[in-house]
Amino acid sequence: MEIYKETYSLHTLFFEVTSRCNALCDHCGSRCNSEKTDELSAEVFKKVLDDVAQNFGTEAIMLNITGGEPLMRKDLFDITKYADSLGFKWGLVTNGMLITDDVIAKMKETHMSTISISLDGMKKTHEEFRHAPGSFDKIISAIQKLKECNFMEHIQVTFIATKNNISELPEVYRLLSMLEIDSLRISGIDPIGRAQDNENLMLDQEDYFFLFDFIKKHSNSSLPVVWSCSHYFGNTENTLDPTGKKFTCYTGIHVASVLSNGDIFGCPNIPRRKELIQGNVLKDNFCEVWKNNFEFYRNPNRTKAKQCENCEYWDYCKGDSFHTFDFETNTPQFCYKKFFTKKQIVKNTDDFSFEEVLKMLFQKNGIMQSFTVEPSQFQANKIVIFTPQATKDLYNFFHYGECHPSNLYEQQAALIGNVLGDVSLVKYVVPAILYNRAGNMATMDDFCINQIMDEVSIINENIPKSDLIYQDSLGDVLFVGFAHSHPQETDFRFSMNDTKNHKDFVNQFGDFLSIILNPQKEKIVCFTGEECVQAKLILLSK
């Protein structure tokens, strides 16, 4: 058997087995719905498989079954069983709603290798985005069953990032980590198909930077995060872009598809334009078309627009993705140079004054009361302000002003907020773990710090979903200090161990606060900086 080994070898073959779908996703590039249109018979797909196996072999080609929703096709596993018999490795792209025990049995029988299941947020967000009530629980159940059956090489979840769901990505990640899937694949929503009707879902520069940081943070985790092949994001000769790879669009070069009506095409995501269709398997031989056609796809200047002519990124970008190229105007709809080289004007947090912070808090909380602790011997260089919510949490946790059973031994809480130049704004007080608690001592370790840093991440991801009083323009909150108690008759001063711990935290975290308090005697004081000097402390309340 002669195997085709020219420059344009076929690596990925998509079979779009149907254009029908049981969802109406807001981003769908093909605008799929449940209406039945012309679909190739199983016999025609088998004939293509015979052709490819005979001419190109099966070892180096991955067969991806897609749609629409492929599982809406009743004879799907007739096709995949035949592909398996020829030696093709095959995988499925699905929304996961139709995966039943019977379907899983057929997947196993036909040796399905990989699956990509869509999940675009937590329950409410995902189901509204896909217009598929009840789908979230079905997807989670399907993933659990697939894991239990343990026959596939790779279970992947695909997350389409939009303005509406990007804040839920960390929560989705933690859920999928518990399900122990193999990878999470992230794609940004693109202005194609039905997404063109939903411009409010498009990502901005800040959103992409968030995604890049998220990918970098989790790329080597037990659940690795990978990026789609969507766009050029700035790699150069010897460097990768922020997604961790170099951009190349292989449609028509190493990637082809057979659409549900028989059209021979590039990647199924690109516009279904007449000039991009290379033939039809109802009248043409697929392998001959792949060998002899696809000239436009293989032209290195295929997506070179006027704006690209003198661009310094052309050698790396090549006009960006084929699927977002506007063939009517001959321009890329996504351009790295235009999108990422715009300067953003962001107020430096070091520029905030004490008066500006108080004004912002007044606008949020209205009239407030304040309890101020002035340094005893000198003018403070640092001012520490607790929001009313943080003051309430501080008092409640330490049972300030009470002799409570739990506050007669030493306690500790993490302080979380923003550092604004000479002002530290404490917004959240989070209980911290201590070991060997007694009236005048307690110990902690790295586990305690890790728990706090996890809590900081959780707070940051949930701020956009919280009540408005917790939202502002100061950026992510940080771990800024500790408050701990010297209860009852304990000497009310910083001990040698307190001073050592404080300096260690300053070296680790920079601008760090250490507060000690005696809840029974209603004493409180705040220290800051490497020299452990007293700061002016303002506790606001309503």
Coordinates of C-alpha atoms in Angstrom, one line a residue:
M1 CA 0.0 0.0 0.0
E2 CA 1.5 3.3 -1.1
I3 CA 1.2 6.0 1.7
Y4 CA 1.1 9.7 0.7
K5 CA 4.0 11.5 2.4
E6 CA 4.2 14.9 0.7
T7 CA 4.5 18.2 2.5
Y8 CA 0.8 18.5 3.2
S9 CA 0.2 15.3 5.0
L10 CA -3.2 14.8 6.6
H11 CA -3.0 14.7 10.4
T12 CA -6.5 15.6 11.5
L13 CA -9.7 14.6 9.8
F14 CA -13.0 15.9 11.0
F15 CA -16.3 14.2 10.2
E16 CA -19.2 16.6 10.7
V17 CA -21.7 13.8 10.9
T18 CA -24.7 16.1 11.4
S19 CA -25.5 19.8 11.6
R20 CA -28.4 19.1 14.0
C21 CA -28.0 20.1 17.7
N22 CA -30.0 19.9 20.8
A23 CA -28.7 23.2 22.1
L24 CA -28.8 26.8 20.8
C25 CA -25.4 28.1 22.0
D26 CA -24.8 31.8 21.9
H27 CA -21.4 31.4 20.3
C28 CA -22.1 28.7 17.7
G29 CA -20.1 29.4 14.6
S30 CA -22.3 27.2 12.5
R31 CA -25.6 28.5 13.9
C32 CA -26.8 24.9 14.5
N33 CA -30.3 24.0 15.5
S34 CA -32.5 20.9 15.8
E35 CA -33.8 21.0 12.3
K36 CA -32.7 18.1 10.1
T37 CA -30.9 18.9 6.8
D38 CA -29.2 16.7 4.2
E39 CA -26.9 14.3 5.9
L40 CA -24.5 11.9 4.3
S41 CA -25.3 8.2 4.8
A42 CA -23.1 6.1 6.9
E43 CA -22.0 4.2 3.8
V44 CA -20.6 7.4 2.2
F45 CA -18.5 8.2 5.4
K46 CA -17.3 4.6 5.3
K47 CA -16.2 5.0 1.7
V48 CA -14.2 8.1 2.6
L49 CA -12.5 6.1 5.4
D50 CA -11.6 3.3 2.9
D51 CA -10.1 6.0 0.6
V52 CA -8.1 7.6 3.3
A53 CA -6.9 4.3 4.8
Q54 CA -5.8 3.1 1.4
N55 CA -4.0 6.3 0.3
F56 CA -2.7 7.8 3.6
G57 CA -2.8 5.0 6.1
T58 CA -4.4 5.3 9.5
E59 CA -1.5 5.4 12.0
A60 CA -0.8 9.2 11.7
I61 CA -4.4 10.4 11.3
M62 CA -6.7 11.4 14.1
L63 CA -10.4 11.1 13.2
N64 CA -12.5 13.6 15.1
I65 CA -16.3 13.2 15.1
T66 CA -18.1 16.5 15.4
G67 CA -21.4 18.3 14.6
G68 CA -23.8 19.8 15.4
E69 CA -24.2 17.3 18.2
P70 CA -22.9 14.0 16.8
L71 CA -24.9 11.9 19.3
M72 CA -28.1 13.0 17.7
R73 CA -27.2 10.7 14.8
K74 CA -28.6 7.2 15.4
D75 CA -26.1 5.3 13.3
L76 CA -23.1 7.2 14.7
F77 CA -21.5 4.1 16.1
D78 CA -21.9 2.2 12.9
I79 CA -19.5 4.7 11.4
T80 CA -17.1 4.7 14.3
K81 CA -17.1 0.9 14.5
Y82 CA -16.0 0.8 10.9
A83 CA -13.3 3.4 11.5
D84 CA -12.0 1.3 14.4
S85 CA -11.9 -1.8 12.3
L86 CA -9.7 0.0 9.8
G87 CA -7.3 1.1 12.5
F88 CA -8.3 4.7 12.9
K89 CA -7.9 6.4 16.3
W90 CA -11.0 8.4 16.9
G91 CA -12.4 11.0 19.3
L92 CA -15.7 12.8 19.9
V93 CA -16.6 16.5 20.3
T94 CA -19.9 16.7 22.2
N95 CA -22.0 18.9 24.4
G96 CA -22.3 15.8 26.7
M97 CA -26.1 15.9 27.2
L98 CA -26.9 12.7 25.4
I99 CA -24.3 10.5 27.0
T100 CA -26.1 7.5 28.6
D101 CA -25.0 4.1 29.8
D102 CA -25.9 2.6 26.4
V103 CA -23.9 5.3 24.6
I104 CA -20.8 4.7 26.9
A105 CA -21.0 1.0 26.2
K106 CA -20.9 1.7 22.4
M107 CA -18.0 4.1 22.9
K108 CA -16.1 1.4 24.6
E109 CA -17.0 -1.2 22.1
T110 CA -15.7 0.9 19.2
H111 CA -12.6 1.9 21.1
M112 CA -13.1 5.6 21.4
S113 CA -9.8 7.2 22.3
T114 CA -10.6 10.8 23.3
I115 CA -13.6 13.0 24.2
S116 CA -14.0 16.7 24.4
I117 CA -17.1 17.8 26.4
S118 CA -18.3 21.4 26.6
L119 CA -18.7 23.1 29.9
D120 CA -18.9 26.9 29.9
G121 CA -19.4 27.9 33.6
M122 CA -21.3 26.7 36.6
K123 CA -24.9 25.5 36.4
K124 CA -26.9 28.7 35.8
T125 CA -24.3 30.3 33.5
H126 CA -23.6 27.2 31.4
E127 CA -27.3 26.5 30.9
E128 CA -28.2 30.0 29.9
F129 CA -25.2 30.2 27.5
R130 CA -26.2 26.9 25.8
H131 CA -30.0 27.5 26.2
A132 CA -30.1 24.0 27.6
P133 CA -31.9 23.7 30.9
G134 CA -30.8 20.7 33.0
S135 CA -27.7 20.1 30.9
F136 CA -25.1 20.9 33.6
D137 CA -26.0 18.0 35.9
K138 CA -26.2 15.6 32.9
I139 CA -22.6 16.6 31.9
I140 CA -21.2 16.2 35.3
S141 CA -22.9 12.7 35.6
A142 CA -21.5 11.8 32.1
I143 CA -18.0 12.7 33.1
Q144 CA -18.2 10.7 36.3
K145 CA -19.5 7.6 34.4
L146 CA -16.7 7.9 31.8
K147 CA -14.1 8.1 34.5
E148 CA -15.6 5.0 36.2
C149 CA -15.5 3.0 33.0
N150 CA -11.8 3.9 32.5
F151 CA -11.4 3.0 28.9
M152 CA -10.4 6.3 27.2
E153 CA -7.0 7.7 26.7
H154 CA -8.0 11.3 27.3
I155 CA -11.1 13.1 28.8
Q156 CA -11.0 16.8 28.1
V157 CA -13.4 19.6 28.9
T158 CA -13.6 22.6 26.6
F159 CA -14.5 26.0 28.2
I160 CA -15.5 28.9 25.9
A161 CA -14.5 32.0 27.8
T162 CA -16.9 35.0 27.5
K163 CA -17.5 38.2 29.4
N164 CA -20.3 36.4 31.3
N165 CA -18.4 33.3 32.5
I166 CA -14.7 34.2 32.8
S167 CA -15.0 34.9 36.5
E168 CA -16.3 31.4 37.1
L169 CA -13.3 29.7 35.4
P170 CA -11.4 29.1 38.7
E171 CA -14.6 27.5 40.2
V172 CA -15.0 25.3 37.1
Y173 CA -11.4 24.3 37.4
R174 CA -11.8 23.2 41.0
L175 CA -14.8 21.2 40.1
L176 CA -13.0 19.5 37.2
S177 CA -10.0 18.8 39.4
M178 CA -12.3 16.8 41.7
L179 CA -13.6 14.9 38.7
E180 CA -10.0 14.0 37.8
I181 CA -10.3 14.7 34.0
D182 CA -7.2 14.8 31.9
S183 CA -7.1 18.4 30.7
L184 CA -9.1 21.7 30.5
R185 CA -9.0 23.4 27.1
I186 CA -9.8 27.1 27.0
S187 CA -11.0 29.1 23.9
G188 CA -11.9 32.7 23.8
I189 CA -15.3 33.5 22.1
D190 CA -14.8 34.7 18.5
P191 CA -17.0 36.9 16.4
I192 CA -18.3 34.2 14.1
G193 CA -21.7 32.7 13.6
R194 CA -24.2 33.3 16.3
A195 CA -21.5 35.1 18.4
Q196 CA -21.8 38.0 16.0
D197 CA -25.2 38.6 17.5
N198 CA -23.8 38.7 21.0
E199 CA -21.1 41.3 21.0
N200 CA -21.6 41.8 24.8
L201 CA -19.9 38.4 25.3
M202 CA -16.6 39.4 23.6
L203 CA -13.4 39.5 25.7
D204 CA -11.3 42.6 26.1
Q205 CA -7.5 42.9 26.7
E206 CA -7.8 42.6 30.5
D207 CA -9.8 39.3 30.1
Y208 CA -7.1 37.8 27.9
F209 CA -4.4 38.7 30.4
F210 CA -6.5 37.0 33.1
L211 CA -6.7 33.9 30.8
F212 CA -2.9 33.9 30.1
D213 CA -2.1 34.1 33.8
F214 CA -4.6 31.3 34.5
I215 CA -3.1 29.0 31.8
K216 CA 0.5 29.7 33.0
K217 CA -0.5 29.0 36.7
H218 CA -2.1 25.6 35.8
S219 CA -0.1 24.4 32.8
N220 CA 1.9 22.0 34.9
S221 CA -0.8 21.2 37.5
S222 CA -2.4 17.8 38.0
L223 CA -5.2 19.1 35.8
P224 CA -3.3 20.9 33.0
V225 CA -4.9 23.8 31.2
V226 CA -4.3 24.1 27.5
W227 CA -5.1 26.9 25.0
S228 CA -6.9 26.5 21.7
C229 CA -5.4 27.2 18.3
S230 CA -7.4 30.4 18.1
H231 CA -5.0 33.4 17.6
Y232 CA -1.5 34.9 17.4
F233 CA -0.7 36.5 20.7
G234 CA 2.9 37.8 20.3
N235 CA 5.5 35.1 19.9
T236 CA 8.8 36.0 18.2
E237 CA 11.7 34.1 16.8
N238 CA 12.9 32.5 20.1
T239 CA 9.9 33.1 22.5
L240 CA 6.5 31.6 23.0
D241 CA 3.4 33.8 23.4
P242 CA 1.6 34.1 26.7
T243 CA -0.4 30.9 26.0
G244 CA 2.8 28.9 26.1
K245 CA 3.1 28.1 22.4
K246 CA 3.7 29.5 18.9
F247 CA 0.7 30.3 16.7
T248 CA 0.1 28.3 13.5
C249 CA -3.2 27.8 11.6
Y250 CA -3.0 24.4 9.9
T251 CA -6.4 24.4 8.2
G252 CA -6.1 22.9 4.7
I253 CA -2.4 22.2 5.4
H254 CA -2.7 19.3 7.9
V255 CA -6.4 19.6 8.8
A256 CA -9.4 18.8 6.7
S257 CA -13.1 18.0 7.2
V258 CA -16.0 16.3 5.5
L259 CA -19.1 18.3 6.3
S260 CA -22.5 16.8 6.9
N261 CA -23.6 17.5 3.3
G262 CA -20.4 15.9 1.8
D263 CA -18.4 19.1 1.2
I264 CA -14.7 18.7 1.4
F265 CA -13.4 21.5 3.6
G266 CA -10.8 22.8 5.9
C267 CA -11.4 23.2 9.7
P268 CA -15.1 23.0 10.4
N269 CA -15.0 26.4 12.2
I270 CA -14.1 28.5 9.2
P271 CA -16.8 30.4 7.2
R272 CA -18.8 28.1 4.8
R273 CA -17.9 30.1 1.8
K274 CA -18.2 28.7 -1.7
E275 CA -14.6 29.5 -2.7
L276 CA -13.3 27.6 0.3
I277 CA -15.2 24.3 -0.5
Q278 CA -12.8 22.1 -2.4
G279 CA -15.2 19.4 -3.6
N280 CA -17.9 17.0 -2.4
V281 CA -17.4 13.3 -1.5
L282 CA -20.7 12.5 -3.3
K283 CA -18.9 13.1 -6.6
D284 CA -15.2 13.6 -5.8
N285 CA -12.5 11.4 -4.4
F286 CA -11.5 12.8 -1.0
C287 CA -7.8 11.9 -1.2
E288 CA -7.4 13.2 -4.8
V289 CA -9.0 16.5 -3.7
W290 CA -6.6 16.7 -0.7
K291 CA -3.6 16.0 -2.9
N292 CA -4.5 18.3 -5.8
N293 CA -6.8 21.1 -4.4
F294 CA -6.6 23.3 -1.3
E295 CA -4.3 25.7 -3.2
F296 CA -5.8 28.8 -1.5
Y297 CA -5.4 27.3 1.9
R298 CA -1.7 26.5 1.2
N299 CA -0.8 29.9 -0.1
P300 CA 1.5 31.5 2.6
N301 CA -0.1 34.8 1.9
R302 CA -3.7 33.5 2.1
T303 CA -4.8 35.9 4.8
K304 CA -2.5 38.9 4.1
A305 CA -4.5 42.0 4.3
K306 CA -3.4 45.6 3.4
Q307 CA -2.8 46.3 7.0
C308 CA -0.4 43.4 7.2
E309 CA 1.9 44.5 4.5
N310 CA 4.5 46.3 6.7
C311 CA 3.6 44.7 10.0
E312 CA 6.6 43.5 12.1
Y313 CA 4.6 40.5 13.2
W314 CA 3.7 39.1 9.8
D315 CA 6.3 36.3 9.8
Y316 CA 4.8 34.9 13.0
C317 CA 1.1 35.9 12.7
K318 CA 0.5 35.3 8.9
G319 CA -2.8 37.3 9.2
D320 CA -4.0 35.4 12.2
S321 CA -6.7 32.6 12.2
F322 CA -8.5 31.5 9.1
H323 CA -11.8 31.1 11.0
T324 CA -11.9 34.8 11.9
F325 CA -10.7 36.3 8.7
D326 CA -13.3 38.6 7.0
F327 CA -13.2 37.5 3.4
E328 CA -15.7 40.3 2.4
T329 CA -13.3 43.1 3.5
N330 CA -10.1 41.1 3.2
T331 CA -9.1 41.9 6.8
P332 CA -8.5 39.9 10.0
Q333 CA -11.3 40.3 12.5
F334 CA -8.8 39.8 15.3
C335 CA -5.4 41.6 15.1
Y336 CA -2.8 41.3 17.8
K337 CA -1.2 44.6 16.9
K338 CA -4.5 46.5 17.3
F339 CA -5.8 44.6 20.2
F340 CA -2.8 44.3 22.5
T341 CA -0.6 47.3 21.8
K342 CA -3.2 49.8 22.8
K343 CA -2.1 51.6 26.0
Q344 CA -4.4 51.2 28.9
I345 CA -4.7 54.1 31.4
V346 CA -4.9 52.5 34.8
K347 CA -4.7 54.5 38.0
N348 CA -1.7 53.4 40.0
T349 CA -2.7 52.3 43.5
D350 CA 0.2 54.2 44.9
D351 CA -1.5 57.4 43.8
F352 CA -4.5 57.0 46.2
S353 CA -4.5 59.5 49.0
F354 CA -6.0 59.0 52.5
E355 CA -8.7 61.5 51.6
E356 CA -9.6 59.6 48.3
V357 CA -9.9 56.3 50.2
L358 CA -12.2 57.8 52.8
K359 CA -14.3 59.4 50.0
M360 CA -14.6 56.1 48.2
L361 CA -15.7 54.4 51.4
F362 CA -18.2 57.1 52.2
Q363 CA -19.8 56.8 48.8
K364 CA -20.2 53.1 49.4
N365 CA -21.2 53.1 53.1
G366 CA -22.7 56.5 53.8
I367 CA -22.1 58.1 57.3
M368 CA -19.7 56.0 59.4
Q369 CA -18.3 56.0 62.9
S370 CA -14.6 55.6 63.5
F371 CA -12.4 54.4 66.2
T372 CA -8.8 55.6 65.8
V373 CA -5.6 54.3 67.5
E374 CA -2.8 56.9 67.2
P375 CA 0.8 55.9 67.6
S376 CA 1.9 56.5 71.2
Q377 CA 5.3 58.3 70.6
F378 CA 5.6 59.6 67.1
Q379 CA 3.8 60.6 63.9
A380 CA 2.8 57.5 61.9
N381 CA 3.9 57.2 58.2
K382 CA 1.4 54.4 57.6
I383 CA -2.4 54.6 57.9
V384 CA -4.4 51.3 58.2
I385 CA -8.1 51.6 57.5
F386 CA -10.6 48.8 58.2
T387 CA -13.9 48.9 56.1
P388 CA -17.0 48.6 58.2
Q389 CA -17.4 45.1 57.0
A390 CA -13.9 44.2 58.0
T391 CA -14.3 45.9 61.4
K392 CA -17.4 43.9 62.1
D393 CA -15.7 40.6 61.1
L394 CA -12.7 41.5 63.3
Y395 CA -14.8 42.2 66.4
N396 CA -17.0 39.1 65.8
F397 CA -14.1 36.7 65.3
F398 CA -12.2 37.8 68.4
H399 CA -15.4 38.4 70.5
Y400 CA -14.0 41.9 71.1
G401 CA -15.3 43.3 74.4
E402 CA -16.4 39.9 75.7
C403 CA -14.9 37.2 77.9
H404 CA -15.9 34.4 75.6
P405 CA -14.8 30.7 76.0
S406 CA -13.0 30.7 72.6
N407 CA -11.1 34.0 73.0
L408 CA -9.4 33.1 76.3
Y409 CA -6.7 31.3 74.3
E410 CA -4.7 33.0 71.5
Q411 CA -6.5 33.4 68.2
Q412 CA -5.3 34.6 64.8
A413 CA -7.0 36.0 61.6
A414 CA -5.6 37.0 58.2
L415 CA -6.1 40.5 56.9
I416 CA -6.9 40.8 53.2
G417 CA -7.2 44.0 51.2
N418 CA -5.2 46.5 49.1
V419 CA -2.0 48.4 49.7
L420 CA -2.5 52.0 48.4
G421 CA 0.8 53.8 48.9
D422 CA 0.9 55.0 52.5
V423 CA -2.6 53.6 53.1
S424 CA -3.5 49.9 53.7
L425 CA -7.2 49.2 53.3
V426 CA -8.3 46.0 55.1
K427 CA -11.5 44.6 53.5
Y428 CA -11.7 41.0 54.8
V429 CA -10.8 39.3 58.0
V430 CA -10.4 35.5 57.6
P431 CA -9.8 33.1 60.5
A432 CA -6.4 31.4 60.4
I433 CA -5.4 28.0 61.7
L434 CA -3.3 27.9 64.9
Y435 CA -1.9 24.8 66.6
N436 CA -1.2 24.2 70.3
R437 CA -3.4 27.1 71.3
A438 CA -3.0 28.4 74.9
G439 CA -3.5 31.6 76.8
N440 CA -0.1 33.0 75.9
M441 CA 1.1 31.0 72.9
A442 CA 0.2 29.3 69.7
T443 CA 2.0 27.9 66.6
M444 CA 1.4 27.9 62.9
D445 CA 3.1 26.5 59.8
D446 CA 3.1 26.7 56.0
F447 CA -0.2 24.9 55.8
C448 CA -1.8 27.9 57.5
I449 CA -0.3 30.3 54.9
N450 CA -1.3 28.1 52.0
Q451 CA -4.9 28.0 53.3
I452 CA -4.9 31.8 53.5
M453 CA -3.5 32.2 49.9
D454 CA -6.3 29.9 48.7
E455 CA -8.8 32.0 50.4
V456 CA -7.4 35.1 48.8
S457 CA -7.8 33.5 45.4
I458 CA -11.4 32.5 46.2
I459 CA -12.3 36.0 47.3
N460 CA -10.8 37.5 44.1
E461 CA -12.7 35.2 41.8
N462 CA -16.0 35.8 43.6
I463 CA -15.8 39.6 44.0
P464 CA -17.4 40.2 40.5
K465 CA -20.4 38.0 41.6
S466 CA -20.8 39.6 45.0
D467 CA -22.9 42.5 46.3
L468 CA -21.8 45.8 44.9
I469 CA -20.5 47.0 48.2
Y470 CA -17.6 44.6 47.9
Q471 CA -16.7 45.7 44.3
D472 CA -14.4 48.6 43.4
S473 CA -11.7 49.6 41.0
L474 CA -8.7 48.9 43.2
G475 CA -7.8 45.5 41.6
D476 CA -7.3 42.2 43.2
V477 CA -7.0 42.0 47.0
L478 CA -3.8 40.7 48.7
F479 CA -2.8 39.0 51.9
V480 CA -1.6 42.1 53.8
G481 CA -1.3 41.0 57.4
F482 CA -2.3 39.1 60.5
A483 CA -4.3 40.1 63.6
H484 CA -3.6 37.9 66.7
S485 CA -4.7 38.1 70.3
H486 CA -2.9 38.4 73.6
P487 CA -5.9 37.5 75.7
Q488 CA -6.9 38.2 79.3
E489 CA -3.8 38.9 81.5
T490 CA -1.2 38.2 78.9
D491 CA 1.5 41.0 78.6
F492 CA 0.1 43.4 75.9
R493 CA 3.2 44.0 73.8
F494 CA 5.0 42.5 70.8
S495 CA 7.1 39.6 72.0
M496 CA 10.4 38.6 70.5
N497 CA 8.7 35.8 68.5
D498 CA 6.1 38.3 67.3
T499 CA 8.8 40.6 66.1
K500 CA 10.7 37.8 64.3
N501 CA 7.5 36.5 62.6
H502 CA 6.6 40.0 61.5
K503 CA 10.0 40.6 59.9
D504 CA 9.8 37.2 58.2
F505 CA 6.4 38.1 56.7
V506 CA 7.8 41.5 55.6
N507 CA 10.6 39.7 53.7
Q508 CA 8.1 37.3 52.1
F509 CA 5.2 39.6 51.4
G510 CA 6.6 43.2 51.4
D511 CA 4.3 45.8 53.0
F512 CA 2.9 43.7 56.0
L513 CA 0.7 44.5 59.0
S514 CA 0.7 42.9 62.4
I515 CA -2.1 43.7 64.8
I516 CA -2.3 42.5 68.4
L517 CA -5.4 42.9 70.5
N518 CA -6.7 42.0 73.9
P519 CA -10.4 41.3 73.4
Q520 CA -11.3 41.3 77.1
K521 CA -9.7 44.7 77.8
E522 CA -10.6 46.2 74.4
K523 CA -7.0 47.0 73.5
I524 CA -5.7 47.0 70.0
V525 CA -2.5 48.2 68.2
C526 CA -1.1 47.9 64.7
F527 CA 2.6 47.6 63.6
T528 CA 4.1 47.8 60.1
G529 CA 7.3 47.8 58.1
E530 CA 10.6 46.0 58.6
E531 CA 11.3 48.1 61.8
C532 CA 8.0 47.0 63.3
V533 CA 6.8 50.6 64.0
Q534 CA 3.3 51.6 65.1
A535 CA 0.8 52.6 62.4
K536 CA -2.3 54.8 62.7
L537 CA -5.2 52.4 62.8
I538 CA -8.8 53.5 61.8
L539 CA -11.6 51.1 62.4
L540 CA -14.7 52.2 60.6
S541 CA -18.2 51.0 61.5
K542 CA -21.8 51.8 60.7

